[in-house]
Coordinates of C-alpha atoms and ligand atoms in Angstrom, one line a residue:
M1 CA -42.0 8.5 59.6
T2 CA -44.7 7.6 57.3
E3 CA -44.8 3.9 56.4
Y4 CA -44.3 2.9 52.9
H5 CA -45.3 -0.2 51.0
M6 CA -45.0 -1.8 47.9
I7 CA -48.0 -3.1 45.7
I8 CA -48.1 -6.8 44.8
N9 CA -51.5 -8.2 43.6
G10 CA -53.2 -5.3 45.0
Q11 CA -51.8 -5.7 48.3
K12 CA -49.5 -3.4 50.5
V13 CA -46.6 -5.3 51.2
V14 CA -43.5 -4.6 53.4
S15 CA -40.2 -6.4 53.4
D16 CA -37.7 -7.5 56.2
S17 CA -35.3 -5.2 55.0
T18 CA -35.4 -1.4 54.2
F19 CA -33.2 1.2 52.6
P20 CA -33.0 5.0 53.5
V21 CA -34.6 7.6 51.2
I22 CA -32.7 10.9 51.6
N23 CA -33.7 14.5 51.3
P24 CA -31.2 15.9 48.9
A25 CA -31.7 19.4 50.5
N26 CA -30.4 18.7 53.8
E27 CA -29.3 15.0 53.6
K28 CA -31.6 13.7 56.3
V29 CA -33.3 10.2 56.3
L30 CA -36.8 11.2 54.7
A31 CA -38.3 7.6 55.0
E32 CA -37.1 3.7 55.0
C33 CA -38.3 2.0 52.0
P34 CA -39.0 -1.7 51.6
R35 CA -36.3 -3.7 49.9
A36 CA -37.8 -6.2 47.7
T37 CA -36.3 -9.7 47.7
T38 CA -36.4 -11.8 44.5
A39 CA -39.4 -13.8 45.8
H40 CA -41.3 -10.4 45.8
L41 CA -40.3 -9.8 42.4
D42 CA -41.5 -13.4 41.5
Q43 CA -44.9 -12.7 43.2
A44 CA -45.1 -9.5 41.5
V45 CA -44.4 -11.0 37.9
A46 CA -46.9 -14.1 38.7
A47 CA -49.4 -11.6 39.8
A48 CA -49.3 -9.6 36.7
R49 CA -49.1 -12.8 34.7
A50 CA -52.4 -14.0 36.0
A51 CA -54.1 -10.5 35.8
F52 CA -53.3 -10.5 32.2
P53 CA -55.9 -12.5 30.4
A54 CA -58.8 -10.7 31.9
W55 CA -57.2 -7.1 31.8
S56 CA -56.2 -7.9 28.0
A57 CA -59.8 -9.0 27.3
R58 CA -61.4 -5.9 28.9
P59 CA -63.1 -4.0 26.3
E60 CA -61.1 -0.9 25.2
N61 CA -63.4 1.6 26.4
E62 CA -63.3 0.3 30.0
R63 CA -59.5 0.4 30.3
A64 CA -59.6 3.9 28.7
E65 CA -62.2 5.1 31.4
L66 CA -59.8 3.4 34.1
V67 CA -56.7 5.4 32.9
H68 CA -58.8 8.6 32.7
A69 CA -59.8 7.5 36.4
I70 CA -56.1 7.5 37.3
G71 CA -55.5 11.0 36.0
A72 CA -58.7 11.9 38.3
A73 CA -57.2 10.2 41.2
I74 CA -53.5 12.0 40.7
E75 CA -55.1 15.3 40.5
A76 CA -57.3 14.9 43.7
H77 CA -53.8 14.1 45.5
S78 CA -52.0 16.7 43.3
A79 CA -50.9 18.7 46.3
E80 CA -49.5 15.7 48.4
L81 CA -47.8 14.1 45.4
S82 CA -46.0 17.5 44.4
N83 CA -44.8 17.8 48.4
L84 CA -43.4 14.7 48.2
L85 CA -41.8 15.2 44.9
T86 CA -39.9 18.1 46.5
L87 CA -38.8 16.4 49.4
E88 CA -37.6 13.4 47.8
Q89 CA -36.4 14.7 44.4
G90 CA -35.4 18.3 45.5
K91 CA -37.3 20.3 42.9
P92 CA -39.1 23.5 44.2
P93 CA -43.0 23.4 43.9
N94 CA -42.9 26.1 41.1
G95 CA -39.0 26.9 40.5
F96 CA -37.7 28.9 37.6
A97 CA -40.1 29.3 34.8
G98 CA -42.5 27.3 36.6
F99 CA -40.7 24.0 35.9
G100 CA -41.0 22.5 39.4
A101 CA -42.9 19.8 41.0
G102 CA -46.4 21.4 39.9
F103 CA -45.1 21.1 36.2
E104 CA -44.4 17.4 36.7
I105 CA -47.7 16.8 38.2
G106 CA -49.4 18.6 35.2
G107 CA -47.2 16.6 32.8
A108 CA -48.4 13.2 34.8
L109 CA -51.8 14.4 34.3
A110 CA -51.6 15.6 30.5
W111 CA -50.1 12.3 29.5
C112 CA -52.4 10.0 31.8
H113 CA -55.5 11.3 29.9
A114 CA -53.9 11.6 26.3
S115 CA -52.7 7.9 26.8
A116 CA -56.5 6.8 27.8
D117 CA -57.7 8.6 24.6
L118 CA -55.3 6.7 22.1
D119 CA -56.4 3.8 20.3
L120 CA -55.1 1.3 17.8
P121 CA -57.7 0.7 15.0
V122 CA -57.3 -2.4 12.9
D123 CA -55.5 -1.7 9.9
V124 CA -57.2 -3.2 6.6
I125 CA -54.2 -4.0 3.9
Q126 CA -56.6 -5.6 1.4
D127 CA -59.9 -6.4 0.8
N128 CA -61.0 -7.8 -2.5
D129 CA -62.4 -11.0 -3.9
E130 CA -59.3 -12.9 -3.2
A131 CA -58.8 -12.2 0.7
R132 CA -59.2 -9.6 3.4
I133 CA -56.0 -8.9 5.2
E134 CA -56.0 -7.2 8.7
V135 CA -53.3 -6.1 10.8
H136 CA -54.2 -6.3 14.6
R137 CA -52.2 -4.9 17.4
K138 CA -52.2 -7.3 20.5
P139 CA -50.7 -6.5 24.0
L140 CA -47.2 -8.2 24.8
G141 CA -48.1 -9.6 28.4
V142 CA -46.1 -8.1 31.2
V143 CA -44.3 -5.2 31.2
G144 CA -41.5 -4.2 33.4
S145 CA -41.1 -0.4 33.9
I146 CA -37.7 1.0 35.1
T147 CA -37.7 4.6 35.9
P148 CA -35.0 7.4 36.9
W149 CA -34.8 10.0 39.6
N150 CA -35.5 13.1 37.7
Y151 CA -38.9 12.9 37.2
P152 CA -40.2 10.3 39.0
L153 CA -43.7 10.4 38.6
M154 CA -44.2 11.9 35.2
I155 CA -41.9 9.0 33.9
A156 CA -43.7 6.4 35.4
I157 CA -47.0 7.8 34.0
W158 CA -45.1 7.8 30.6
H159 CA -44.2 4.1 30.9
V160 CA -47.3 2.5 32.8
M161 CA -50.4 4.3 31.2
P162 CA -49.7 3.1 27.3
A163 CA -48.9 -0.5 28.7
L164 CA -52.3 -0.4 30.7
R165 CA -54.4 1.3 27.8
S166 CA -53.1 -1.3 25.5
G167 CA -53.8 -4.3 27.7
N168 CA -50.7 -5.3 29.4
T169 CA -50.0 -5.6 33.0
V170 CA -47.0 -4.0 34.9
V171 CA -44.4 -4.4 37.4
L172 CA -42.5 -1.2 38.1
K173 CA -39.4 -0.5 39.8
P174 CA -38.8 3.3 40.6
S175 CA -35.2 4.4 41.4
E176 CA -33.9 3.9 44.7
Y177 CA -33.2 7.4 45.2
T178 CA -36.9 8.5 44.5
P179 CA -39.1 5.6 45.1
L180 CA -41.6 7.5 47.4
T181 CA -43.9 9.6 45.3
T182 CA -44.0 6.5 43.1
L183 CA -45.1 4.1 46.0
R184 CA -47.9 6.6 47.2
F185 CA -49.1 7.1 43.7
A186 CA -49.7 3.3 43.5
E187 CA -51.2 3.3 46.8
I188 CA -53.7 5.8 45.5
V189 CA -54.9 4.2 42.5
N190 CA -54.6 0.6 43.8
D191 CA -58.4 0.5 44.5
L192 CA -59.0 1.5 40.9
L193 CA -57.6 -1.7 39.2
P194 CA -58.2 -5.2 39.5
P195 CA -55.3 -6.9 41.6
G196 CA -52.1 -7.5 39.9
V197 CA -52.6 -5.3 37.0
F198 CA -50.1 -2.6 38.4
N199 CA -47.7 -3.8 41.0
V200 CA -44.6 -1.5 42.2
V201 CA -41.4 -3.4 44.0
T202 CA -38.7 -1.1 45.4
G203 CA -34.8 -1.8 45.5
D204 CA -31.8 -0.9 43.9
G205 CA -30.2 -1.5 40.4
S206 CA -29.7 -5.3 41.1
L207 CA -33.5 -5.4 41.4
G208 CA -33.8 -3.8 38.1
A209 CA -31.2 -6.4 36.8
A210 CA -33.2 -9.3 37.9
M211 CA -36.1 -7.7 36.1
T212 CA -34.3 -7.7 32.9
T213 CA -33.4 -11.2 33.2
H214 CA -37.0 -12.6 34.4
P215 CA -38.3 -15.1 32.1
D216 CA -42.0 -14.2 32.6
I217 CA -41.5 -10.5 31.6
N218 CA -42.3 -9.6 27.9
K219 CA -41.1 -6.1 27.6
I220 CA -38.9 -3.7 29.4
V221 CA -39.4 0.0 29.3
F222 CA -36.5 1.9 30.8
T223 CA -35.4 5.6 31.1
G224 CA -31.9 6.2 32.5
S225 CA -28.3 6.0 31.6
T226 CA -27.0 4.7 28.5
A227 CA -24.4 2.5 30.3
T228 CA -27.5 0.9 32.2
G229 CA -29.4 0.7 28.9
K230 CA -26.7 -1.5 27.2
K231 CA -26.8 -3.8 30.0
I232 CA -30.4 -4.1 30.0
M233 CA -30.4 -4.9 26.3
Q234 CA -28.0 -7.7 26.8
N235 CA -30.1 -9.2 29.8
A236 CA -33.1 -8.8 27.7
S237 CA -32.1 -11.5 25.2
V238 CA -32.8 -14.2 27.9
N239 CA -36.3 -14.1 26.4
L240 CA -36.0 -11.9 23.6
K241 CA -38.0 -9.1 25.5
R242 CA -39.1 -6.2 23.7
L243 CA -37.4 -3.0 24.7
T244 CA -38.0 0.9 24.7
L245 CA -34.8 2.6 26.0
E246 CA -34.9 6.3 26.6
L247 CA -31.4 6.8 27.4
G248 CA -29.0 9.9 28.0
G249 CA -28.7 12.7 25.8
N250 CA -26.1 15.3 25.0
D251 CA -28.2 17.5 22.9
A252 CA -26.7 20.3 20.6
A253 CA -27.9 23.8 19.8
I254 CA -26.7 25.8 17.0
V255 CA -27.4 29.5 17.2
L256 CA -27.0 31.5 13.8
P257 CA -26.1 35.0 13.7
D258 CA -29.5 36.5 12.8
V259 CA -31.1 35.7 15.9
D260 CA -32.2 38.4 18.2
V261 CA -30.2 37.4 21.3
A262 CA -31.9 39.3 24.0
A263 CA -35.2 37.7 23.0
I264 CA -34.0 34.1 22.9
A265 CA -31.3 33.9 25.6
P266 CA -34.3 33.3 28.4
K267 CA -35.6 30.5 26.3
I268 CA -32.1 28.9 25.8
F269 CA -31.3 29.4 29.5
A270 CA -34.6 27.9 30.6
T271 CA -34.2 24.9 28.2
A272 CA -30.6 24.0 29.3
M273 CA -31.5 24.6 33.1
F274 CA -35.1 23.2 33.7
N275 CA -35.0 20.5 36.4
N276 CA -31.7 21.8 37.3
G277 CA -30.4 20.5 34.0
Q278 CA -31.5 16.9 35.0
T279 CA -33.5 16.4 31.9
C280 CA -32.6 13.8 29.2
A281 CA -33.3 16.3 26.4
A282 CA -32.2 19.5 28.0
L283 CA -30.0 21.8 26.0
K284 CA -26.4 20.6 26.7
R285 CA -24.0 21.7 24.3
L286 CA -24.6 25.4 23.0
Y287 CA -22.8 26.3 19.9
V288 CA -23.1 30.0 19.1
H289 CA -21.9 32.3 15.9
E290 CA -19.0 34.3 16.6
D291 CA -20.7 37.4 15.6
I292 CA -23.1 37.1 18.5
Y293 CA -20.9 34.9 21.1
D294 CA -20.0 37.6 23.6
E295 CA -23.6 38.9 23.6
M296 CA -24.8 35.6 24.1
C297 CA -22.7 34.7 26.9
E298 CA -23.2 37.8 28.7
A299 CA -27.0 37.5 28.6
L300 CA -27.1 34.1 29.8
A301 CA -24.6 34.9 32.6
N302 CA -26.8 37.8 33.7
I303 CA -29.7 35.4 33.6
A304 CA -27.9 33.0 35.8
R305 CA -26.7 35.5 38.2
S306 CA -30.3 36.7 38.8
V307 CA -31.6 33.2 40.0
K308 CA -31.4 31.5 43.4
T309 CA -30.7 27.8 44.3
G310 CA -31.6 26.4 47.6
D311 CA -33.9 24.3 49.6
G312 CA -36.9 23.2 47.3
S313 CA -39.2 23.3 50.1
E314 CA -38.6 27.2 50.2
D315 CA -39.5 27.3 46.6
P316 CA -36.5 29.2 45.1
D317 CA -35.6 29.0 41.3
F318 CA -33.5 25.6 41.5
G319 CA -33.3 23.1 44.1
P320 CA -30.3 20.6 44.8
V321 CA -28.9 17.9 42.7
Q322 CA -30.8 15.0 43.2
N323 CA -28.3 12.6 44.8
K324 CA -24.4 12.3 45.8
Q325 CA -23.3 10.4 42.9
Q326 CA -24.6 13.0 40.6
F327 CA -23.5 15.9 42.6
D328 CA -20.0 14.4 42.8
K329 CA -20.3 13.8 39.0
V330 CA -21.3 17.6 38.2
C331 CA -18.5 18.8 40.7
A332 CA -15.9 16.6 38.7
I333 CA -16.9 17.8 35.3
A334 CA -16.7 21.5 36.7
E335 CA -13.2 20.9 37.7
D336 CA -12.3 19.3 34.7
A337 CA -13.5 22.2 32.6
R338 CA -11.7 24.8 35.1
A339 CA -8.3 22.8 34.6
S340 CA -8.7 22.8 31.1
G341 CA -8.4 26.7 31.3
A342 CA -12.1 27.3 30.6
R343 CA -13.6 30.7 31.5
F344 CA -16.5 30.5 34.0
L345 CA -18.9 33.5 33.7
T346 CA -21.0 32.2 36.9
G347 CA -20.8 29.4 39.5
G348 CA -18.4 26.4 39.1
E349 CA -18.0 25.8 43.0
P350 CA -20.1 23.6 45.0
M351 CA -22.2 25.5 47.5
P352 CA -21.7 25.1 51.2
G353 CA -23.8 21.8 52.4
P354 CA -25.4 20.0 54.0
G355 CA -27.5 19.5 50.6
Y356 CA -26.0 18.6 47.2
F357 CA -26.2 22.3 45.9
F358 CA -24.3 23.3 42.9
P359 CA -24.9 26.9 41.5
V360 CA -26.2 27.4 37.9
T361 CA -22.9 27.6 36.2
I362 CA -22.3 29.1 32.5
V363 CA -19.0 28.2 31.0
A364 CA -17.1 30.0 28.1
D365 CA -14.0 29.5 25.8
I366 CA -14.1 25.7 26.1
D367 CA -12.9 22.9 24.2
D368 CA -14.8 20.2 22.6
S369 CA -12.8 17.5 24.2
T370 CA -13.5 18.6 27.7
R371 CA -15.8 16.2 29.8
L372 CA -18.2 19.0 30.1
V373 CA -19.0 19.2 26.3
A374 CA -17.9 15.4 25.4
E375 CA -20.3 13.9 28.3
E376 CA -23.6 14.4 29.6
P377 CA -23.1 16.4 33.0
F378 CA -26.9 16.2 33.8
G379 CA -26.7 19.2 36.2
P380 CA -26.8 23.1 36.1
I381 CA -24.1 23.6 34.0
L382 CA -23.8 24.8 30.5
P383 CA -20.7 25.2 28.0
V384 CA -20.8 27.9 25.5
L385 CA -19.0 27.3 22.2
K386 CA -18.2 29.6 19.4
F387 CA -18.1 28.5 15.7
T388 CA -17.4 30.5 12.5
D389 CA -18.7 28.2 9.9
V390 CA -22.2 26.5 10.2
E391 CA -20.6 23.2 8.6
D392 CA -18.3 23.1 11.4
A393 CA -20.9 23.7 13.9
L394 CA -22.9 20.8 12.5
R395 CA -19.8 18.4 12.2
R396 CA -19.2 19.1 16.0
A397 CA -23.0 18.8 16.8
N398 CA -23.1 15.4 15.4
D399 CA -19.9 14.2 16.7
S400 CA -21.2 12.5 19.7
A401 CA -22.4 9.0 20.6
S402 CA -25.7 10.4 21.8
G403 CA -28.8 11.5 19.4
L404 CA -31.6 12.4 21.4
G405 CA -32.6 15.8 20.4
G406 CA -31.0 19.0 18.8
S407 CA -32.0 22.5 17.9
V408 CA -31.2 25.4 15.5
W409 CA -32.0 29.0 16.2
S410 CA -32.4 31.7 13.7
S411 CA -34.9 34.1 12.3
D412 CA -34.6 32.3 9.0
L413 CA -37.2 29.2 9.4
K414 CA -36.5 27.6 6.0
R415 CA -32.6 27.8 6.4
A416 CA -33.0 26.6 9.9
A417 CA -35.1 23.5 8.9
E418 CA -32.4 22.8 6.3
I419 CA -29.8 22.6 8.9
A420 CA -31.9 21.0 11.4
S421 CA -32.6 18.2 9.1
R422 CA -28.9 17.4 9.1
L423 CA -28.7 16.9 12.9
E424 CA -28.4 13.3 14.0
C425 CA -30.9 13.0 16.5
G426 CA -34.5 12.1 17.6
T427 CA -36.3 15.1 17.5
A428 CA -35.0 18.5 16.0
W429 CA -36.4 21.8 17.0
I430 CA -36.3 24.9 15.6
N431 CA -36.1 28.3 17.9
S432 CA -36.9 26.0 21.0
H433 CA -35.6 22.8 22.6
A434 CA -36.9 19.9 24.6
V435 CA -40.4 20.7 23.8
I436 CA -42.3 17.7 24.2
Q437 CA -46.2 16.7 24.0
P438 CA -48.3 13.3 24.5
D439 CA -49.3 13.2 20.8
T440 CA -45.8 13.5 19.2
P441 CA -43.4 10.7 19.3
F442 CA -40.2 11.1 21.3
G443 CA -37.0 9.1 21.3
G444 CA -33.3 8.8 20.7
V445 CA -31.1 7.7 17.8
K446 CA -27.6 6.3 18.2
E447 CA -26.6 5.6 22.0
S448 CA -29.6 7.5 23.0
G449 CA -32.1 5.0 22.6
V450 CA -34.2 2.3 21.1
G451 CA -37.8 3.1 20.0
V452 CA -40.1 6.0 20.8
E453 CA -42.5 6.8 23.6
F454 CA -46.0 9.0 23.2
G455 CA -48.6 9.2 20.9
R456 CA -49.8 6.3 18.6
Y457 CA -46.4 5.3 17.7
G458 CA -45.3 5.1 21.5
L459 CA -48.4 3.0 22.1
E460 CA -47.6 0.6 19.3
E461 CA -44.3 -0.3 21.1
Y462 CA -46.5 -2.0 23.7
T463 CA -47.8 -4.4 21.2
S464 CA -47.1 -7.2 18.7
I465 CA -48.6 -7.2 15.3
Q466 CA -51.0 -10.3 14.5
T467 CA -51.8 -10.3 10.8
L468 CA -55.3 -11.9 10.1
Y469 CA -55.4 -13.2 6.3
M470 CA -59.0 -14.4 5.6
S471 CA -59.1 -16.3 2.4
K472 CA -62.2 -15.9 0.1
G473 CA -61.1 -17.9 -2.7
Ligands
NDP1 P1 -29.4 4.5 36.0 O1 -29.4 4.4 34.5 O2 -28.4 3.4 36.5 O3 -30.6 4.5 36.6 C1 -31.9 4.5 36.0 C2 -32.9 3.4 36.6 O4 -32.2 2.0 36.3 C3 -32.8 3.2 38.1 O5 -34.2 2.6 38.6 C4 -31.8 2.3 38.7 O6 -32.0 1.6 39.8 C5 -32.0 1.3 37.5 N1 -30.8 0.3 37.3 C6 -29.7 0.4 38.0 N2 -28.7 -0.5 37.4 C7 -29.5 -1.6 36.6 C8 -29.4 -2.7 36.0 N3 -28.0 -3.2 35.8 N4 -30.6 -3.1 35.4 C9 -31.5 -2.5 35.4 N5 -31.8 -1.6 36.0 C10 -30.8 -0.6 36.6 O7 -28.8 6.0 36.0 P2 -28.0 6.8 37.4 O8 -28.9 7.0 38.6 O9 -26.8 5.9 37.7 O10 -27.6 8.0 36.5 C11 -26.5 8.1 35.8 C12 -26.6 8.9 34.6 O11 -27.7 8.5 33.7 C13 -26.8 10.3 34.8 O12 -25.7 11.2 35.1 C14 -27.3 10.8 33.5 O13 -26.4 11.0 32.6 C15 -28.3 9.5 33.1 N6 -29.7 9.6 33.4 C16 -30.4 9.8 32.4 C17 -31.8 9.7 32.7 C18 -32.8 10.1 31.5 O14 -34.0 10.7 31.7 N7 -32.7 9.7 30.4 C19 -32.7 9.8 34.0 C20 -31.4 9.5 34.9 C21 -30.0 9.6 34.7 P3 -31.5 2.4 41.1 O15 -31.7 3.8 40.8 O16 -32.5 2.0 42.2 O17 -29.9 1.9 41.2

């Protein structure tokens, strides 16, 4: 079994205690991972704190070059990292529509290089006989990054690269379910960075909680559940940590009757099911106009019947659900929908184990009050809901505590844009869903989060403003 190490102050560190990492396709132990103690966390934070002055003083172009170099190192190890992702996360190498481990590696590379190329120029507010006023962006200090298990590598890159690029140092804690790709990534890039600039500690949620109360961490960037996001916000008050919280979503899509159902059904299916539905901005509630409801249900069910779910290492369309807790949640949500009398067009029952396999499931004629509609299932199961009046569809779409994304599908772009502007969400798509890119801000409203990631807006969240007032009087 490969030995995995934490990275603290540029050193490979083990712990007296370990925890097992499970392959979700066969429930076997893949590796033992070090369980960090509070002392390890303190050492990592102290190393990051000590590295901060020199790192933040480094010329911008040097930090940009190093972030590019991290991208190049990931690329050089992409086959190994992709394989590890399949083993610990469950996703196939390619998978349905190419949204497998290779897609995650490609995303990690794209975001790495795009983050390297960002900058935060000085903003001159006034420059006249009276005064010159400049707005500068300063790094915050030590950033604590807490990542989830759905895209372990790509989300680590989303957090860490802008933090480093803008002059912060980092302590990262991956999910206990998927720490291996992150540990290997940290080992690969360790020689590129000065000791202490990027540290990784591993453990369960209690380690994450200890980060959020740590007095020497200045900001937490977190991707995960709304429930944990709320706890982090409470804990962060200890030293008024800055926060970027990218939390759960329950994205609605509204499909108007003027669409070409055959043309859009594959796109809708892909955006609901990619990564086995375990994506924050996946399409999770599909509201379809009554005139095309039956046709849409049939088109989606036909695609669902044609796909294969299995062990990711055999490159099926979809792998297992990532962990037992999530698998049990998906099973319970499906059971609740069945008990409510909803109509299952495909799937609905867990597949025989070992492994956390749940088939792609399309559910019709379902009430908005069922768990499948009201909660984020975060698995391969999609409710298809009927509407008659678009005002009613909008009301139902917005009747949610979540507000990550939403979409409107129509051949009339102007009308679709008008409707989309009334969706209560951070990103509204037209004739697509969950399309993100490194230069475009992404974040949630309501209980889907605080702040945004990506591009200049995302980079600014790793900084504070210093206003420089130069009197000329
Ligand atoms: P969590 O939000 O609990 O986990 C995300 C990260 O937070 C993990 O690293 C976790 O550690 C860590 N963590 C757990 N508790 C704390 C705490 N008190 N303080 C600080 N960090 C903590 O998600 P779950 O794994 O429980 O998933 C539950 C639901 O969350 C899913 O069903 C889905 O709805 C949503 N989710 C959303 C994601 C997104 O992309 N927005 C990603 C994953 C889940 P550890 O894993 O080691 O316990």
